[in-house]
């Protein structure tokens, strides 16, 4: 059993910053990737940041240079620092972890945290 709990969402003005944190608990091992996704009303969920087990990071062009993903492997946490936020960043942000169990790659999700950016 794996639980993911996000925190740090809220309301911020355009140009501001927020830091999201995801704390993972339970049977945590063999992590493949730790990810942040977001879903805006009426839109599909999209990946906004990924960090691999080797520490490599990936971002879509829409957030590159503004968002930074980091992790603390000892604490099983993953963070998302979001700077220069814009109204189009408004969405529910979800933490996601992919872990190997034997030959199966399992995906776990948090409950989401709302980020609202006002213009």
GROMACS .gro file of N, CA and C in nm:
model
  357
    1UNK      N    1   0.085  -0.120   0.000
    1UNK     CA    2   0.000   0.000   0.000
    1UNK      C    3   0.088   0.124   0.000
    2UNK      N    4   0.057   0.216  -0.088
    2UNK     CA    5   0.133   0.341  -0.102
    2UNK      C    6   0.037   0.458  -0.091
    3UNK      N    7   0.076   0.557  -0.011
    3UNK     CA    8  -0.005   0.678   0.001
    3UNK      C    9   0.079   0.799  -0.039
    4UNK      N   10   0.019   0.887  -0.116
    4UNK     CA   11   0.083   1.011  -0.157
    4UNK      C   12  -0.003   1.127  -0.110
    5UNK      N   13   0.058   1.222  -0.043
    5UNK     CA   14  -0.015   1.337   0.008
    5UNK      C   15   0.054   1.464  -0.040
    6UNK      N   16  -0.020   1.544  -0.117
    6UNK     CA   17   0.033   1.671  -0.168
    6UNK      C   18  -0.001   1.784  -0.072
    7UNK      N   19   0.082   1.886  -0.073
    7UNK     CA   20   0.055   2.007   0.003
    7UNK      C   21   0.122   2.124  -0.068
    8UNK      N   22   0.078   2.245  -0.032
    8UNK     CA   23   0.143   2.364  -0.084
    8UNK      C   24   0.065   2.439  -0.190
    9UNK      N   25  -0.048   2.387  -0.231
    9UNK     CA   26  -0.127   2.460  -0.329
    9UNK      C   27  -0.192   2.583  -0.268
   10UNK      N   28  -0.254   2.663  -0.354
   10UNK     CA   29  -0.321   2.782  -0.304
   10UNK      C   30  -0.344   2.882  -0.414
   11UNK      N   31  -0.373   3.005  -0.370
   11UNK     CA   32  -0.400   3.116  -0.461
   11UNK      C   33  -0.280   3.210  -0.463
   12UNK      N   34  -0.238   3.247  -0.584
   12UNK     CA   35  -0.123   3.335  -0.597
   12UNK      C   36  -0.148   3.429  -0.715
   13UNK      N   37  -0.090   3.545  -0.710
   13UNK     CA   38  -0.102   3.640  -0.821
   13UNK      C   39  -0.005   3.602  -0.932
   14UNK      N   40  -0.039   3.644  -1.053
   14UNK     CA   41   0.050   3.620  -1.166
   14UNK      C   42   0.189   3.675  -1.137
   15UNK      N   43   0.290   3.596  -1.171
   15UNK     CA   44   0.427   3.633  -1.142
   15UNK      C   45   0.479   3.580  -1.011
   16UNK      N   46   0.389   3.525  -0.931
   16UNK     CA   47   0.428   3.474  -0.801
   16UNK      C   48   0.482   3.332  -0.807
   17UNK      N   49   0.508   3.278  -0.688
   17UNK     CA   50   0.568   3.145  -0.677
   17UNK      C   51   0.491   3.061  -0.576
   18UNK      N   52   0.496   2.931  -0.598
   18UNK     CA   53   0.445   2.833  -0.503
   18UNK      C   54   0.538   2.713  -0.503
   19UNK      N   55   0.540   2.644  -0.391
   19UNK     CA   56   0.618   2.520  -0.381
   19UNK      C   57   0.525   2.409  -0.335
   20UNK      N   58   0.514   2.308  -0.418
   20UNK     CA   59   0.433   2.191  -0.385
   20UNK      C   60   0.523   2.081  -0.330
   21UNK      N   61   0.470   2.009  -0.234
   21UNK     CA   62   0.542   1.895  -0.177
   21UNK      C   63   0.452   1.774  -0.178
   22UNK      N   64   0.512   1.660  -0.209
   22UNK     CA   65   0.441   1.532  -0.207
   22UNK      C   66   0.517   1.438  -0.115
   23UNK      N   67   0.449   1.388  -0.014
   23UNK     CA   68   0.509   1.294   0.079
   23UNK      C   69   0.453   1.155   0.052
   24UNK      N   70   0.543   1.062   0.029
   24UNK     CA   71   0.504   0.924   0.001
   24UNK      C   72   0.527   0.839   0.124
   25UNK      N   73   0.434   0.751   0.152
   25UNK     CA   74   0.448   0.659   0.265
   25UNK      C   75   0.396   0.522   0.225
   26UNK      N   76   0.433   0.424   0.306
   26UNK     CA   77   0.392   0.288   0.277
   26UNK      C   78   0.509   0.208   0.222
   27UNK      N   79   0.478   0.115   0.136
   27UNK     CA   80   0.580   0.026   0.079
   27UNK      C   81   0.649   0.095  -0.040
   28UNK      N   82   0.747   0.180  -0.006
   28UNK     CA   83   0.817   0.257  -0.108
   28UNK      C   84   0.949   0.189  -0.140
   29UNK      N   85   0.964   0.143  -0.263
   29UNK     CA   86   1.092   0.087  -0.308
   29UNK      C   87   1.090   0.075  -0.459
   30UNK      N   88   1.206   0.062  -0.516
   30UNK     CA   89   1.222   0.046  -0.663
   30UNK      C   90   1.147   0.153  -0.740
   31UNK      N   91   1.168   0.279  -0.700
   31UNK     CA   92   1.103   0.389  -0.771
   31UNK      C   93   1.165   0.406  -0.910
   32UNK      N   94   1.081   0.416  -1.010
   32UNK     CA   95   1.126   0.441  -1.147
   32UNK      C   96   1.126   0.591  -1.175
   33UNK      N   97   1.012   0.655  -1.155
   33UNK     CA   98   1.002   0.799  -1.172
   33UNK      C   99   0.912   0.860  -1.065
   34UNK      N  100   0.936   0.988  -1.036
   34UNK     CA  101   0.847   1.067  -0.952
   34UNK      C  102   0.805   1.184  -1.038
   35UNK      N  103   0.675   1.211  -1.042
   35UNK     CA  104   0.621   1.304  -1.141
   35UNK      C  105   0.518   1.399  -1.079
   36UNK      N  106   0.503   1.512  -1.145
   36UNK     CA  107   0.392   1.603  -1.118
   36UNK      C  108   0.312   1.620  -1.246
   37UNK      N  109   0.182   1.604  -1.234
   37UNK     CA  110   0.089   1.627  -1.343
   37UNK      C  111  -0.006   1.739  -1.301
   38UNK      N  112  -0.076   1.793  -1.399
   38UNK     CA  113  -0.181   1.889  -1.368
   38UNK      C  114  -0.298   1.868  -1.462
   39UNK      N  115  -0.414   1.909  -1.413
   39UNK     CA  116  -0.534   1.900  -1.495
   39UNK      C  117  -0.619   2.025  -1.473
   40UNK      N  118  -0.635   2.099  -1.579
   40UNK     CA  119  -0.720   2.219  -1.576
   40UNK      C  120  -0.862   2.180  -1.616
   41UNK      N  121  -0.961   2.258  -1.577
   41UNK     CA  122  -1.101   2.226  -1.612
   41UNK      C  123  -1.119   2.209  -1.762
   42UNK      N  124  -1.180   2.099  -1.803
   42UNK     CA  125  -1.207   2.075  -1.944
   42UNK      C  126  -1.087   2.029  -2.025
   43UNK      N  127  -0.974   2.008  -1.957
   43UNK     CA  128  -0.853   1.965  -2.030
   43UNK      C  129  -0.804   1.831  -1.979
   44UNK      N  130  -0.721   1.767  -2.060
   44UNK     CA  131  -0.662   1.640  -2.019
   44UNK      C  132  -0.550   1.662  -1.918
   45UNK      N  133  -0.527   1.561  -1.837
   45UNK     CA  134  -0.416   1.568  -1.743
   45UNK      C  135  -0.286   1.566  -1.821
   46UNK      N  136  -0.193   1.654  -1.782
   46UNK     CA  137  -0.066   1.663  -1.852
   46UNK      C  138   0.050   1.657  -1.755
   47UNK      N  139   0.160   1.601  -1.802
   47UNK     CA  140   0.282   1.594  -1.724
   47UNK      C  141   0.348   1.731  -1.722
   48UNK      N  142   0.388   1.778  -1.604
   48UNK     CA  143   0.460   1.905  -1.595
   48UNK      C  144   0.603   1.890  -1.547
   49UNK      N  145   0.635   1.778  -1.483
   49UNK     CA  146   0.773   1.758  -1.438
   49UNK      C  147   0.794   1.612  -1.403
   50UNK      N  148   0.913   1.564  -1.433
   50UNK     CA  149   0.949   1.425  -1.406
   50UNK      C  150   1.093   1.420  -1.357
   51UNK      N  151   1.117   1.337  -1.257
   51UNK     CA  152   1.254   1.310  -1.215
   51UNK      C  153   1.270   1.158  -1.208
   52UNK      N  154   1.375   1.109  -1.271
   52UNK     CA  155   1.396   0.965  -1.279
   52UNK      C  156   1.476   0.916  -1.159
   53UNK      N  157   1.488   0.785  -1.149
   53UNK     CA  158   1.564   0.727  -1.039
   53UNK      C  159   1.710   0.771  -1.046
   54UNK      N  160   1.757   0.805  -1.165
   54UNK     CA  161   1.894   0.852  -1.180
   54UNK      C  162   1.911   1.000  -1.160
   55UNK      N  163   1.800   1.070  -1.133
   55UNK     CA  164   1.807   1.212  -1.108
   55UNK      C  165   1.788   1.300  -1.230
   56UNK      N  166   1.761   1.240  -1.346
   56UNK     CA  167   1.736   1.320  -1.465
   56UNK      C  168   1.597   1.381  -1.458
   57UNK      N  169   1.585   1.502  -1.509
   57UNK     CA  170   1.457   1.573  -1.505
   57UNK      C  171   1.408   1.604  -1.646
   58UNK      N  172   1.276   1.612  -1.658
   58UNK     CA  173   1.213   1.645  -1.785
   58UNK      C  174   1.097   1.741  -1.760
   59UNK      N  175   1.083   1.837  -1.850
   59UNK     CA  176   0.974   1.935  -1.842
   59UNK      C  177   0.919   1.962  -1.981
   60UNK      N  178   0.791   1.987  -1.993
   60UNK     CA  179   0.739   2.033  -2.122
   60UNK      C  180   0.779   2.179  -2.143
   61UNK      N  181   0.773   2.223  -2.266
   61UNK     CA  182   0.814   2.360  -2.297
   61UNK      C  183   0.732   2.463  -2.222
   62UNK      N  184   0.607   2.429  -2.190
   62UNK     CA  185   0.519   2.526  -2.126
   62UNK      C  186   0.566   2.568  -1.987
   63UNK      N  187   0.646   2.486  -1.921
   63UNK     CA  188   0.692   2.519  -1.785
   63UNK      C  189   0.843   2.523  -1.773
   64UNK      N  190   0.914   2.486  -1.879
   64UNK     CA  191   1.060   2.480  -1.874
   64UNK      C  192   1.117   2.617  -1.839
   65UNK      N  193   1.209   2.617  -1.744
   65UNK     CA  194   1.268   2.743  -1.699
   65UNK      C  195   1.192   2.809  -1.586
   66UNK      N  196   1.070   2.764  -1.561
   66UNK     CA  197   0.989   2.822  -1.452
   66UNK      C  198   0.966   2.723  -1.338
   67UNK      N  199   0.953   2.596  -1.373
   67UNK     CA  200   0.926   2.492  -1.273
   67UNK      C  201   1.051   2.408  -1.251
   68UNK      N  202   1.071   2.367  -1.128
   68UNK     CA  203   1.184   2.280  -1.094
   68UNK      C  204   1.137   2.168  -1.003
   69UNK      N  205   1.165   2.045  -1.043
   69UNK     CA  206   1.130   1.930  -0.962
   69UNK      C  207   1.255   1.885  -0.886
   70UNK      N  208   1.234   1.844  -0.762
   70UNK     CA  209   1.344   1.793  -0.681
   70UNK      C  210   1.290   1.684  -0.590
   71UNK      N  211   1.380   1.607  -0.533
   71UNK     CA  212   1.336   1.498  -0.447
   71UNK      C  213   1.430   1.482  -0.329
   72UNK      N  214   1.378   1.423  -0.224
   72UNK     CA  215   1.458   1.384  -0.109
   72UNK      C  216   1.434   1.234  -0.092
   73UNK      N  217   1.528   1.155  -0.139
   73UNK     CA  218   1.507   1.011  -0.138
   73UNK      C  219   1.501   0.954   0.003
   74UNK      N  220   1.570   1.018   0.096
   74UNK     CA  221   1.569   0.969   0.235
   74UNK      C  222   1.431   0.989   0.298
   75UNK      N  223   1.364   1.097   0.259
   75UNK     CA  224   1.233   1.127   0.317
   75UNK      C  225   1.118   1.084   0.226
   76UNK      N  226   1.152   1.033   0.108
   76UNK     CA  227   1.048   0.993   0.011
   76UNK      C  228   0.954   1.109  -0.021
   77UNK      N  229   1.013   1.224  -0.046
   77UNK     CA  230   0.934   1.340  -0.086
   77UNK      C  231   0.980   1.389  -0.223
   78UNK      N  232   0.888   1.450  -0.293
   78UNK     CA  233   0.918   1.514  -0.421
   78UNK      C  234   0.853   1.651  -0.419
   79UNK      N  235   0.929   1.750  -0.463
   79UNK     CA  236   0.884   1.888  -0.459
   79UNK      C  237   0.872   1.946  -0.600
   80UNK      N  238   0.789   2.046  -0.611
   80UNK     CA  239   0.778   2.120  -0.737
   80UNK      C  240   0.781   2.268  -0.703
   81UNK      N  241   0.891   2.333  -0.738
   81UNK     CA  242   0.903   2.477  -0.721
   81UNK      C  243   0.851   2.543  -0.848
   82UNK      N  244   0.751   2.628  -0.832
   82UNK     CA  245   0.689   2.693  -0.947
   82UNK      C  246   0.707   2.844  -0.935
   83UNK      N  247   0.779   2.900  -1.030
   83UNK     CA  248   0.806   3.043  -1.033
   83UNK      C  249   0.739   3.107  -1.154
   84UNK      N  250   0.727   3.237  -1.150
   84UNK     CA  251   0.668   3.313  -1.261
   84UNK      C  252   0.536   3.252  -1.305
   85UNK      N  253   0.452   3.223  -1.208
   85UNK     CA  254   0.325   3.158  -1.239
   85UNK      C  255   0.234   3.250  -1.320
   86UNK      N  256   0.160   3.187  -1.409
   86UNK     CA  257   0.068   3.257  -1.497
   86UNK      C  258  -0.073   3.200  -1.482
   87UNK      N  259  -0.176   3.275  -1.518
   87UNK     CA  260  -0.313   3.223  -1.505
   87UNK      C  261  -0.333   3.088  -1.574
   88UNK      N  262  -0.262   3.064  -1.681
   88UNK     CA  263  -0.276   2.935  -1.752
   88UNK      C  264  -0.216   2.818  -1.675
   89UNK      N  265  -0.147   2.846  -1.565
   89UNK     CA  266  -0.096   2.740  -1.478
   89UNK      C  267  -0.202   2.693  -1.379
   90UNK      N  268  -0.314   2.760  -1.375
   90UNK     CA  269  -0.422   2.722  -1.285
   90UNK      C  270  -0.472   2.582  -1.317
   91UNK      N  271  -0.470   2.495  -1.217
   91UNK     CA  272  -0.509   2.355  -1.236
   91UNK      C  273  -0.503   2.284  -1.102
   92UNK      N  274  -0.551   2.161  -1.102
   92UNK     CA  275  -0.525   2.071  -0.990
   92UNK      C  276  -0.395   1.997  -1.022
   93UNK      N  277  -0.303   2.002  -0.928
   93UNK     CA  278  -0.173   1.939  -0.948
   93UNK      C  279  -0.169   1.807  -0.871
   94UNK      N  280  -0.123   1.702  -0.940
   94UNK     CA  281  -0.120   1.568  -0.884
   94UNK      C  282   0.023   1.514  -0.878
   95UNK      N  283   0.054   1.454  -0.767
   95UNK     CA  284   0.179   1.382  -0.751
   95UNK      C  285   0.159   1.239  -0.803
   96UNK      N  286   0.262   1.187  -0.866
   96UNK     CA  287   0.256   1.050  -0.919
   96UNK      C  288   0.392   0.983  -0.901
   97UNK      N  289   0.388   0.858  -0.860
   97UNK     CA  290   0.511   0.778  -0.848
   97UNK      C  291   0.490   0.648  -0.922
   98UNK      N  292   0.592   0.613  -1.000
   98UNK     CA  293   0.592   0.483  -1.068
   98UNK      C  294   0.697   0.395  -0.999
   99UNK      N  295   0.654   0.277  -0.960
   99UNK     CA  296   0.745   0.187  -0.889
   99UNK      C  297   0.740   0.048  -0.951
  100UNK      N  298   0.854  -0.016  -0.953
  100UNK     CA  299   0.862  -0.154  -1.001
  100UNK      C  300   0.827  -0.250  -0.889
  101UNK      N  301   0.746  -0.348  -0.920
  101UNK     CA  302   0.722  -0.460  -0.831
  101UNK      C  303   0.734  -0.585  -0.915
  102UNK      N  304   0.844  -0.657  -0.894
  102UNK     CA  305   0.880  -0.767  -0.981
  102UNK      C  306   0.892  -0.712  -1.123
  103UNK      N  307   0.816  -0.758  -1.217
  103UNK     CA  308   0.826  -0.712  -1.355
  103UNK      C  309   0.716  -0.614  -1.392
  104UNK      N  310   0.642  -0.570  -1.292
  104UNK     CA  311   0.529  -0.481  -1.320
  104UNK      C  312   0.560  -0.339  -1.274
  105UNK      N  313   0.527  -0.242  -1.359
  105UNK     CA  314   0.544  -0.101  -1.324
  105UNK      C  315   0.409  -0.048  -1.276
  106UNK      N  316   0.403  -0.013  -1.149
  106UNK     CA  317   0.279   0.033  -1.088
  106UNK      C  318   0.282   0.184  -1.070
  107UNK      N  319   0.167   0.245  -1.085
  107UNK     CA  320   0.155   0.391  -1.078
  107UNK      C  321   0.063   0.428  -0.962
  108UNK      N  322   0.107   0.525  -0.884
  108UNK     CA  323   0.031   0.568  -0.766
  108UNK      C  324   0.009   0.719  -0.775
  109UNK      N  325  -0.109   0.762  -0.729
  109UNK     CA  326  -0.148   0.903  -0.742
  109UNK      C  327  -0.187   0.961  -0.607
  110UNK      N  328  -0.158   1.089  -0.591
  110UNK     CA  329  -0.210   1.163  -0.478
  110UNK      C  330  -0.349   1.214  -0.509
  111UNK      N  331  -0.406   1.284  -0.411
  111UNK     CA  332  -0.544   1.330  -0.426
  111UNK      C  333  -0.553   1.462  -0.500
  112UNK      N  334  -0.442   1.528  -0.518
  112UNK     CA  335  -0.438   1.653  -0.591
  112UNK      C  336  -0.444   1.774  -0.501
  113UNK      N  337  -0.384   1.883  -0.546
  113UNK     CA  338  -0.389   2.009  -0.474
  113UNK      C  339  -0.416   2.121  -0.574
  114UNK      N  340  -0.505   2.211  -0.538
  114UNK     CA  341  -0.546   2.317  -0.630
  114UNK      C  342  -0.445   2.430  -0.631
  115UNK      N  343  -0.409   2.471  -0.750
  115UNK     CA  344  -0.327   2.591  -0.770
  115UNK      C  345  -0.407   2.687  -0.856
  116UNK      N  346  -0.428   2.807  -0.803
  116UNK     CA  347  -0.502   2.909  -0.875
  116UNK      C  348  -0.416   3.033  -0.888
  117UNK      N  349  -0.398   3.078  -1.011
  117UNK     CA  350  -0.317   3.196  -1.038
  117UNK      C  351  -0.408   3.306  -1.091
  118UNK      N  352  -0.414   3.416  -1.019
  118UNK     CA  353  -0.500   3.527  -1.060
  118UNK      C  354  -0.422   3.627  -1.143
  119UNK      N  355  -0.493   3.691  -1.235
  119UNK     CA  356  -0.426   3.787  -1.324
  119UNK      C  357  -0.428   3.927  -1.266
   0.00000   0.00000   0.00000
